[in-house]
Amino acid sequence: MKKFIDDPNSLLDTSLQGFAKAHADILELNLEPHFVYRKQRKSGKVALISGGGSGHEPLHSGFVGFGMLDAACPGQVFTSPTPDQMMAAAEAVDGGAGVLFIVKNYAGDVMNFEMAGEMLALPNASVLVNDDISLPKSHSIGRRGVAGTTIVEKIVGAAAEAGADLASCKALGERVNQATASLGVALTSCTVPALGHPTFALAEDEMEYGVGIHGERGRETVKLAGASEIVAQLAEHIADELQIGTGQHALLHVNGFGATPLIELHSIYELAWQQFNRRGLNIQRSLVGNFTTSLDMAGCSLTLTLLDDEMLAYWDAPVNTAALRWGC
Amino acid sequence: MKKFIDDPNSLLDTSLQGFAKAHADILELNLEPHFVYRKQRKSGKVALISGGGSGHEPLHSGFVGFGMLDAACPGQVFTSPTPDQMMAAAEAVDGGAGVLFIVKNYAGDVMNFEMAGEMLALPNASVLVNDDISLPKSHSIGRRGVAGTTIVEKIVGAAAEAGADLASCKALGERVNQATASLGVALTSCTVPALGHPTFALAEDEMEYGVGIHGERGRETVKLAGASEIVAQLAEHIADELQIGTGQHALLHVNGFGATPLIELHSIYELAWQQFNRRGLNIQRSLVGNFTTSLDMAGCSLTLTLLDDEMLAYWDAPVNTAALRWGC
């Protein structure tokens, strides 16, 4: 394993300390239990909290700040955070208008956020994100939450900042999740520091179609194809899933898993734009880069969100976080 | 080679088209010859142009926009752009106050920018960036320009935006370059698409100390060490080079080469901050992330810039580009 670490057990603490120092204008760090939270808080605003295993940065800690999350609870690498983190974070950022959890659909995350919500006696405490269409909705664990989470967090974050109440924030988050579909492809595995070797094996001429963001097997292992062919397949599945039609407005997000260079991600964006444009879609907004990563995995995903006017206005609203920043 | 491409020869064109579409609010693309340039131009402002081989994104195209570059000329992957690109870009963005080239110190880049400057009869046309301290100043090709280029482009970009004249912009750029030192380490090679295999070989227990951003051999191939030991060595060389002293102000930039996850880069930032803080340095600003990349290389560099008040004010000034954005 070739990584910049001293000890897998100290990596998260050291990293969070560096992250908090590098963004001390925006956020603060609580080390026991682990959470990062917004420096400038606002009373009377719905507090948004997300979290999940580490190794997906900038998701979620990079989205804490004005116009997006109030706090993020990082677990160890690819490991759910625990209820005590969520409860401490909620206590730190609750501004009196309620707390909403934004939770990716993984059993551990769901269970721990639910437990925290119960112990805090929070009503209607969460939005579940399950945008990954690689698994059928009928799958036993349901669909996973992947790169669409960024879109949900940005749009709901803007609504909360604008004064929307808890029920409106929750309903909006669920509407964005419904309007969002993602599908990804891995060219290589990632290596979890505590494990020390790649999570799975792919031959030099293979790729993993429908991969999860922890390197979970997807739909199938297939032969490596050219970029155009890969993108055409991803786009077709997404178009089918969302039943896209001519003239609809959309946000197209190309997400890198970590080790795929921007020169490839921008090329993927162009090819995907052509695919959706050919189907009559009006791509109004874009996001290209490494936002929901899987450590050092090479690969990428496409995420499409069908936008209504409200979502578009909230997407465009000012945001000031480590990883997304505009209008501030 | 596992990459998202159809054909190495079409990668750059497709990628630039996607990049321009994804950032159509900020910039425009000229395909023949290749350059990207600022959408909102300003007459009476010194025009800043940079460029170099592709594969280092977001450098330089991601830095085109308000408060930074007016245009960037991308060559093919790891290949210098040609004088016709620079001349066409200069024609497109010249606002009547002169054109300044910001050039990384590589023979091809220097020669081609010089040729363009001569053909355009530009006086004092360039700032040369050579912040990589892995090679001695006496080396036949001189020191290379690496991640410090981002710092030079941001600070000079803000000065030009504020109305500084050509001579002041050039002098400021040279001052920032003098105040900047970088040193990096590679854990893996990168793979150039047209080549199809890794540029160099490193054993599982080796790293390349002082590597260049195209995978050039550095000072030496050494045994892989823990993060603390690597950072201590990098910081010591940089501290010696800049002769840092107690109470000086600085910007610390941790740059990833492409495949190194943010969780590691933030940990490196923490360790580097401790090294410089221990030497009495006041780290006033930071930049952590993948800014000067080498395709899919795993590795990182430290860059330190000793800041004076003018540089600090220009660093903080508003910027609106694809890769750096604040205050706008």
Coordinates of C-alpha atoms in Angstrom, one line a residue, chain A residues 1-6 11-19 21-23 54-55 57-58 77 185-188 193 202-207 224-230 258-271 273-274 286-288 290 293 295-296 298-300 325-328, chain B residues 1-6 11-19 21-23 54-55 57-58 77 185-188 193 202-207 224-230 258-271 273-274 286-288 290 293 295-296 298-300 325-328:
Chain A
M1 CA 0.0 0.0 0.0
K2 CA 1.5 3.4 -1.0
K3 CA -0.1 6.1 0.9
F4 CA 0.9 9.2 2.9
I5 CA 0.1 7.9 6.4
D6 CA 1.9 7.2 9.6
L11 CA -5.2 9.3 9.8
L12 CA -8.7 10.6 10.3
D13 CA -7.8 12.7 13.4
T14 CA -4.7 14.2 11.7
S15 CA -6.7 14.9 8.5
L16 CA -9.6 16.5 10.3
Q17 CA -7.2 18.8 12.2
G18 CA -5.5 19.9 8.9
F19 CA -8.9 20.3 7.2
K21 CA -7.0 24.6 10.1
A22 CA -7.1 25.1 6.3
H23 CA -10.7 26.3 6.5
S54 CA -14.6 9.0 5.6
G55 CA -12.7 8.5 2.3
E57 CA -14.0 13.8 0.7
P58 CA -14.9 16.5 0.0
V77 CA -12.8 5.3 6.5
V185 CA -18.1 2.8 -13.5
A186 CA -14.8 1.8 -11.8
L187 CA -11.6 1.2 -13.7
T188 CA -9.6 0.2 -10.6
P193 CA -5.7 2.2 4.6
L202 CA -10.1 -6.1 -12.0
A203 CA -8.1 -7.3 -14.9
E204 CA -6.3 -4.8 -17.1
D205 CA -9.1 -5.1 -19.7
E206 CA -12.1 -5.0 -17.2
M207 CA -14.2 -2.4 -15.6
L224 CA -13.2 -2.1 -20.8
A225 CA -14.7 0.1 -23.5
G226 CA -14.0 3.5 -25.1
A227 CA -15.3 6.6 -23.3
S228 CA -18.1 7.2 -25.8
E229 CA -19.5 3.7 -25.4
I230 CA -19.3 3.9 -21.6
G258 CA -10.6 10.1 -6.9
A259 CA -7.8 9.0 -9.3
T260 CA -9.4 10.0 -12.6
P261 CA -7.8 13.2 -14.0
L262 CA -9.9 16.3 -14.9
I263 CA -8.9 16.0 -18.5
E264 CA -10.9 12.8 -18.6
L265 CA -13.8 14.0 -16.5
H266 CA -14.3 17.1 -18.8
S267 CA -14.2 14.8 -21.8
I268 CA -16.8 12.6 -20.1
Y269 CA -18.9 15.7 -19.5
E270 CA -18.8 16.6 -23.2
L271 CA -19.8 13.1 -24.2
W273 CA -23.8 16.5 -22.6
Q274 CA -24.1 15.3 -26.2
S286 CA -23.1 21.5 -14.5
L287 CA -20.7 20.2 -11.8
V288 CA -17.6 18.4 -12.9
N290 CA -14.1 14.9 -7.6
T293 CA -14.8 10.0 -4.0
L295 CA -10.2 7.2 -1.9
D296 CA -7.9 6.4 -4.8
A298 CA -10.2 5.4 -10.8
G299 CA -13.6 5.8 -12.2
C300 CA -16.5 8.2 -12.5
R325 CA -18.2 28.2 -3.3
W326 CA -20.0 30.9 -5.3
G327 CA -21.9 34.1 -4.9
C328 CA -20.1 34.8 -1.5
Chain B
M1 CA -3.8 1.6 -19.8
K2 CA -7.2 2.1 -18.0
K3 CA -8.6 5.5 -18.9
F4 CA -11.8 7.0 -20.1
I5 CA -10.7 7.8 -23.7
D6 CA -11.7 7.0 -27.2
L11 CA -8.9 13.6 -25.9
L12 CA -7.8 17.2 -25.6
D13 CA -10.4 18.6 -28.0
T14 CA -13.3 16.7 -26.4
S15 CA -12.1 17.7 -22.9
L16 CA -11.7 21.4 -23.8
Q17 CA -15.2 21.4 -25.3
G18 CA -16.6 19.8 -22.1
F19 CA -14.7 22.2 -20.0
K21 CA -19.5 24.0 -21.7
A22 CA -19.3 23.4 -18.0
H23 CA -18.0 26.9 -17.4
S54 CA -2.2 19.5 -20.7
G55 CA -2.6 16.9 -18.0
E57 CA -5.6 20.5 -14.8
P58 CA -7.0 22.6 -13.3
V77 CA -0.6 16.2 -22.8
V185 CA 7.2 13.3 -3.7
A186 CA 5.7 10.7 -6.1
L187 CA 4.4 7.4 -4.9
T188 CA 3.5 6.2 -8.4
P193 CA -2.5 8.4 -22.8
L202 CA 8.8 2.5 -8.7
A203 CA 8.9 -0.6 -6.5
E204 CA 6.1 -1.1 -3.9
D205 CA 8.5 0.2 -1.2
E206 CA 9.9 3.2 -3.1
M207 CA 9.1 6.8 -3.7
L224 CA 8.9 4.8 1.2
A225 CA 8.5 6.5 4.6
G226 CA 5.7 7.5 6.9
A227 CA 3.9 10.7 6.3
S228 CA 5.5 12.6 9.2
E229 CA 9.0 11.7 8.0
I230 CA 8.3 12.7 4.4
G258 CA -4.0 13.7 -9.0
A259 CA -4.5 10.3 -7.4
T260 CA -3.9 11.1 -3.8
P261 CA -7.1 11.4 -1.7
L262 CA -8.1 14.6 0.2
I263 CA -8.0 12.7 3.5
E264 CA -4.2 12.2 2.9
L265 CA -3.7 15.8 1.6
H266 CA -5.3 17.3 4.7
S267 CA -3.3 15.1 6.9
I268 CA -0.1 16.3 5.1
Y269 CA -1.3 19.9 5.6
E270 CA -1.6 19.3 9.3
L271 CA 1.9 17.8 9.5
W273 CA 1.7 23.2 9.4
Q274 CA 3.2 21.8 12.6
S286 CA -3.7 27.8 2.9
L287 CA -4.6 26.0 -0.2
V288 CA -5.1 22.2 -0.1
N290 CA -5.3 18.9 -6.6
T293 CA -1.6 17.7 -11.3
L295 CA -2.6 13.1 -14.7
D296 CA -3.1 10.0 -12.4
A298 CA -0.1 9.6 -6.7
G299 CA 1.9 12.0 -4.7
C300 CA 2.0 15.6 -3.4
R325 CA -13.4 31.1 -6.5
W326 CA -14.0 33.4 -3.6
G327 CA -15.4 36.9 -2.9
C328 CA -17.4 36.9 -6.2

